[in-house]
Amino acid sequence: MEKMLRNFFLYLAGNKTLTKMAKKYGLKFGASRFVAGETIERAVQVIQDLNQKGIKVTLDFLGEFISKESEANEMANNTIRSIKYIGEQHLDAQVSLKLTSMGMDISDEIVMRNMRKILEVAKTYDVFVTIDMEDHTRTEQTLKIFTQLKSEYDCIGTVIQAYLYRSQKDIEQLHPLSPRLRIVKGAYKEPADVAFPNKKEVDENYKKLVRTHLLNGHFTAIATHDDAMIEYTKQFVQNHKIANDQFEFQMLYGIRPERQLELVKEGFNMRVYVPYGTDWYGYFMRRLAERPANVGFVLKGIVKK
Ligand code: FDA
């Protein structure tokens, strides 16, 4: 049943018509539990509130299925606006973005131009940029673009997904770049010929990737809500005397906020991924797919309307 619901929400997440419709109608169905708001002003309030609690942020201006150059340029300009807000208001925040929203599916030239424009501003304001990882058809291209940009800018990192068979090799290949990597389990619907179909195998690979990257001596973001992964990391860094500034825990806005605070109180660096904007639909559907228990919030949201 849980698997069926997961597939259903991942199917809905990929629906372009619903994505477009959702933009028009504002945050609905309890999406505001996971999305900070539709405007940068509202997102800034959320960041300030989290910062006051000792929680760092990575801010994402939501956007999916970009097919026109003008849309990609607008996404890039909005991301630049976020970076300027972060810098000018001295927020403890970074930004995250998706290469498809910067024009990766349109042309190499457009995505590279937008990324360099963003990274120039990020460098000026000393704001770190993480490239999110999308579905497996885009992994190769994303890592290629990341590798090129990392040779030009220091303030850039990316994401490795534990459900992909290829990830251990990718981590080893990226090692010479000393990259700051976020390790996640993976949020897309992937076929069994590219991704581990079982949670147990994904979890084992997750731990292996965390181990590899930490022992390679690089900064590692442990992005998960799973206590088993968190406890494993705590034990591992203690056993190997890895300093607190070589890693951080990351969670998504609205998920396990009390656990986020506990980790801060225990003295760990904690960063929360805060999405905002009108293009909330796909992001929201992937959150529902991860945890069908969240559907209860949706139903309550519908009833309240
Ligand atoms: P998983 O879903 O396996 O759950 C394991 C356990 O964690 C549960 O049994 C429960 O105990 C606990 N848990 C999970 N969700 C909970 C909830 N809502 N409430 C209470 N407990 C809960 N993906 C991707 O493909 N590309 C990307 O770029 C990113 N970026 C990203 C950034 C950040 C900061 C995070 C935290 C996550 C991502 N992801 C991502 C999403 C990621 O791939 C994954 O889908 C989710 O984090 C869910 O997997 P978990 O590791 O949290 O545990």
Short mmCIF file of N, CA and C in Angstrom, two decimals, residues 18 37 40 42 44 66 91 93 124 132 135 150 179 184 208-209 230 243 249 257-258 283:
data_model
loop_
_atom_site.label_atom_id
_atom_site.label_comp_id
_atom_site.label_asym_id
_atom_site.label_seq_id
_atom_site.Cartn_x
_atom_site.Cartn_y
_atom_site.Cartn_z
N LEU A 18 -0.53 19.73 -13.96
CA LEU A 18 -0.85 20.05 -12.55
C LEU A 18 0.15 21.05 -11.98
N GLY A 37 6.86 29.90 1.92
CA GLY A 37 5.96 30.96 1.48
C GLY A 37 6.18 31.20 0.01
N ILE A 40 10.03 36.14 -1.27
CA ILE A 40 11.32 36.17 -0.59
C ILE A 40 11.18 36.83 0.79
N ARG A 42 8.73 36.61 2.88
CA ARG A 42 8.23 35.60 3.83
C ARG A 42 9.35 34.59 4.15
N VAL A 44 12.51 35.16 4.15
CA VAL A 44 13.50 35.80 5.03
C VAL A 44 13.05 35.72 6.49
N ILE A 66 11.39 23.78 -16.63
CA ILE A 66 11.66 25.00 -17.38
C ILE A 66 11.98 24.60 -18.83
N LEU A 91 22.20 36.97 6.78
CA LEU A 91 21.53 35.75 7.23
C LEU A 91 22.52 34.59 7.19
N ALA A 93 22.82 31.71 5.84
CA ALA A 93 22.14 30.90 4.83
C ALA A 93 22.97 30.75 3.56
N THR A 124 30.88 37.22 -4.59
CA THR A 124 30.93 38.57 -4.02
C THR A 124 30.34 38.61 -2.61
N ASP A 132 21.33 20.86 -6.47
CA ASP A 132 20.54 19.68 -6.11
C ASP A 132 20.73 18.61 -7.18
N ASP A 135 16.61 13.55 -11.32
CA ASP A 135 16.48 12.12 -11.64
C ASP A 135 17.72 11.60 -12.38
N LYS A 150 33.30 23.92 -10.59
CA LYS A 150 34.14 23.83 -9.38
C LYS A 150 35.59 24.23 -9.71
N PRO A 179 35.43 18.26 -3.01
CA PRO A 179 34.10 18.91 -3.04
C PRO A 179 33.37 18.83 -1.71
N VAL A 184 22.29 12.31 0.17
CA VAL A 184 20.86 12.06 0.41
C VAL A 184 20.53 10.63 -0.02
N LYS A 208 27.95 3.96 3.64
CA LYS A 208 29.23 3.77 2.93
C LYS A 208 29.69 5.09 2.30
N LEU A 209 28.75 5.82 1.70
CA LEU A 209 29.10 7.09 1.05
C LEU A 209 29.56 8.13 2.08
N ILE A 230 21.71 9.23 11.36
CA ILE A 230 22.26 10.29 12.23
C ILE A 230 23.13 9.66 13.33
N ALA A 243 36.42 16.31 13.16
CA ALA A 243 35.98 17.55 13.82
C ALA A 243 34.57 17.94 13.38
N PHE A 249 24.53 18.21 9.81
CA PHE A 249 23.28 17.52 9.52
C PHE A 249 22.38 18.48 8.76
N PRO A 257 11.12 19.21 13.16
CA PRO A 257 11.73 20.43 13.70
C PRO A 257 12.28 20.25 15.12
N GLU A 258 11.63 19.39 15.91
CA GLU A 258 12.13 19.19 17.30
C GLU A 258 13.46 18.46 17.29
N TYR A 283 7.72 19.72 -5.61
CA TYR A 283 8.44 19.56 -4.35
C TYR A 283 7.53 18.94 -3.29
#
